[in-house]
């Protein structure tokens, strides 16, 4: 079976996963509070709704843990290059090429390259 990155399969260009900015959620809660009728409350309710449909995954178990790397991360290029080479070695050449294309525009080659925070 040939694998492809979801972002290259979907008409909207979205990948398999989205990203919830947990620090932003905390900022909203701190700025607006979490009482009923506040933005913080609305955000919490939205997250509860997503969770009730099984849409969120916090990676907080051995089975679900993950490590997210943004392309602008200084260290992303090496990680993606290695990932791509392992995919090719495993026979997933097209998938490996797609990952390598991401590697080529990541890390020090990304216009917004920065150390992770």
mmCIF file of C-alpha atoms in Angstrom:
data_model
loop_
_atom_site.group_PDB
_atom_site.id
_atom_site.type_symbol
_atom_site.label_atom_id
_atom_site.label_comp_id
_atom_site.label_asym_id
_atom_site.label_seq_id
_atom_site.Cartn_x
_atom_site.Cartn_y
_atom_site.Cartn_z
ATOM 1 C CA UNK A 1 0.000 0.000 0.000
ATOM 2 C CA UNK A 2 1.350 3.408 -0.972
ATOM 3 C CA UNK A 3 1.050 6.027 1.742
ATOM 4 C CA UNK A 4 0.732 9.761 1.194
ATOM 5 C CA UNK A 5 0.561 12.641 3.612
ATOM 6 C CA UNK A 6 -3.089 13.495 4.278
ATOM 7 C CA UNK A 7 -2.388 17.140 3.454
ATOM 8 C CA UNK A 8 -1.591 16.008 -0.101
ATOM 9 C CA UNK A 9 -4.779 13.938 -0.384
ATOM 10 C CA UNK A 10 -7.393 16.378 0.891
ATOM 11 C CA UNK A 11 -8.804 19.131 -1.293
ATOM 12 C CA UNK A 12 -8.522 21.622 1.575
ATOM 13 C CA UNK A 13 -4.819 20.843 2.090
ATOM 14 C CA UNK A 14 -5.373 19.949 5.729
ATOM 15 C CA UNK A 15 -3.408 17.163 7.289
ATOM 16 C CA UNK A 16 -4.470 14.270 9.447
ATOM 17 C CA UNK A 17 -4.298 16.364 12.610
ATOM 18 C CA UNK A 18 -5.009 19.892 13.758
ATOM 19 C CA UNK A 19 -3.322 21.724 16.575
ATOM 20 C CA UNK A 20 -4.771 23.149 19.776
ATOM 21 C CA UNK A 21 -2.645 25.910 21.241
ATOM 22 C CA UNK A 22 -2.870 25.089 24.939
ATOM 23 C CA UNK A 23 -0.892 28.155 25.978
ATOM 24 C CA UNK A 24 -3.431 30.344 24.134
ATOM 25 C CA UNK A 25 -6.268 28.631 26.000
ATOM 26 C CA UNK A 26 -4.545 29.412 29.295
ATOM 27 C CA UNK A 27 -4.050 33.057 28.217
ATOM 28 C CA UNK A 28 -7.737 33.383 27.337
ATOM 29 C CA UNK A 29 -8.791 31.877 30.660
ATOM 30 C CA UNK A 30 -6.441 34.164 32.576
ATOM 31 C CA UNK A 31 -7.515 37.271 30.660
ATOM 32 C CA UNK A 32 -11.276 36.678 30.537
ATOM 33 C CA UNK A 33 -11.926 34.195 33.332
ATOM 34 C CA UNK A 34 -13.812 30.933 33.210
ATOM 35 C CA UNK A 35 -17.170 31.976 34.656
ATOM 36 C CA UNK A 36 -20.297 31.384 32.570
ATOM 37 C CA UNK A 37 -20.568 33.923 29.770
ATOM 38 C CA UNK A 38 -16.824 34.576 29.491
ATOM 39 C CA UNK A 39 -14.514 33.702 26.606
ATOM 40 C CA UNK A 40 -12.645 31.294 28.882
ATOM 41 C CA UNK A 41 -15.893 29.475 29.638
ATOM 42 C CA UNK A 42 -16.756 29.306 25.930
ATOM 43 C CA UNK A 43 -13.346 27.825 25.105
ATOM 44 C CA UNK A 44 -13.697 25.211 27.855
ATOM 45 C CA UNK A 45 -17.169 24.282 26.609
ATOM 46 C CA UNK A 46 -15.897 24.006 23.029
ATOM 47 C CA UNK A 47 -13.138 21.650 24.178
ATOM 48 C CA UNK A 48 -15.652 19.579 26.150
ATOM 49 C CA UNK A 49 -17.813 19.302 23.028
ATOM 50 C CA UNK A 50 -14.858 18.180 20.915
ATOM 51 C CA UNK A 51 -13.859 15.666 23.589
ATOM 52 C CA UNK A 52 -17.392 14.265 23.762
ATOM 53 C CA UNK A 53 -17.102 13.365 20.067
ATOM 54 C CA UNK A 54 -13.623 11.864 20.500
ATOM 55 C CA UNK A 55 -11.990 14.604 18.445
ATOM 56 C CA UNK A 56 -9.270 15.584 20.915
ATOM 57 C CA UNK A 57 -6.247 13.525 21.873
ATOM 58 C CA UNK A 58 -3.954 15.008 24.488
ATOM 59 C CA UNK A 59 -1.261 12.331 24.096
ATOM 60 C CA UNK A 60 -1.295 11.692 27.807
ATOM 61 C CA UNK A 61 -1.084 7.900 27.720
ATOM 62 C CA UNK A 62 1.648 5.552 26.528
ATOM 63 C CA UNK A 63 -0.564 4.528 23.616
ATOM 64 C CA UNK A 64 -1.384 8.082 22.490
ATOM 65 C CA UNK A 65 1.731 10.126 23.285
ATOM 66 C CA UNK A 66 3.224 12.228 20.503
ATOM 67 C CA UNK A 67 5.920 14.793 19.816
ATOM 68 C CA UNK A 68 4.921 17.712 17.640
ATOM 69 C CA UNK A 69 7.506 19.477 15.497
ATOM 70 C CA UNK A 70 6.723 22.716 13.702
ATOM 71 C CA UNK A 71 8.624 23.210 10.461
ATOM 72 C CA UNK A 72 10.008 26.526 11.749
ATOM 73 C CA UNK A 73 11.653 24.733 14.700
ATOM 74 C CA UNK A 74 15.438 25.002 14.366
ATOM 75 C CA UNK A 75 15.801 21.248 14.832
ATOM 76 C CA UNK A 76 12.990 20.154 12.494
ATOM 77 C CA UNK A 77 15.071 19.595 9.368
ATOM 78 C CA UNK A 78 17.192 16.804 10.784
ATOM 79 C CA UNK A 79 14.226 15.079 12.384
ATOM 80 C CA UNK A 80 12.135 15.185 9.203
ATOM 81 C CA UNK A 81 15.075 14.126 7.043
ATOM 82 C CA UNK A 82 15.600 11.069 9.216
ATOM 83 C CA UNK A 83 11.868 10.307 9.260
ATOM 84 C CA UNK A 84 11.743 10.531 5.460
ATOM 85 C CA UNK A 85 14.752 8.246 5.031
ATOM 86 C CA UNK A 86 13.198 5.611 7.292
ATOM 87 C CA UNK A 87 9.970 5.756 5.260
ATOM 88 C CA UNK A 88 11.910 5.207 2.031
ATOM 89 C CA UNK A 89 13.896 2.377 3.609
ATOM 90 C CA UNK A 90 10.572 0.772 4.546
ATOM 91 C CA UNK A 91 9.423 0.922 0.926
ATOM 92 C CA UNK A 92 7.167 3.964 1.305
ATOM 93 C CA UNK A 93 9.046 5.976 -1.304
ATOM 94 C CA UNK A 94 6.315 8.485 -2.182
ATOM 95 C CA UNK A 95 5.528 9.137 1.472
ATOM 96 C CA UNK A 96 9.250 9.532 2.191
ATOM 97 C CA UNK A 97 9.581 12.010 -0.682
ATOM 98 C CA UNK A 98 6.678 14.054 0.660
ATOM 99 C CA UNK A 99 8.278 14.121 4.110
ATOM 100 C CA UNK A 100 11.616 15.066 2.526
ATOM 101 C CA UNK A 101 9.972 18.014 0.742
ATOM 102 C CA UNK A 102 8.829 19.218 4.160
ATOM 103 C CA UNK A 103 12.346 18.691 5.520
ATOM 104 C CA UNK A 104 13.772 20.862 2.730
ATOM 105 C CA UNK A 105 11.684 23.831 3.849
ATOM 106 C CA UNK A 106 12.076 23.301 7.584
ATOM 107 C CA UNK A 107 14.548 24.271 10.267
ATOM 108 C CA UNK A 108 17.248 26.642 9.044
ATOM 109 C CA UNK A 109 15.591 26.725 5.617
ATOM 110 C CA UNK A 110 12.291 28.007 7.026
ATOM 111 C CA UNK A 111 11.731 31.779 6.696
ATOM 112 C CA UNK A 112 10.571 31.961 10.324
ATOM 113 C CA UNK A 113 13.183 29.622 11.797
ATOM 114 C CA UNK A 114 13.438 29.865 15.578
ATOM 115 C CA UNK A 115 14.476 27.822 18.574
ATOM 116 C CA UNK A 116 11.535 25.984 20.133
ATOM 117 C CA UNK A 117 9.935 27.517 23.202
#
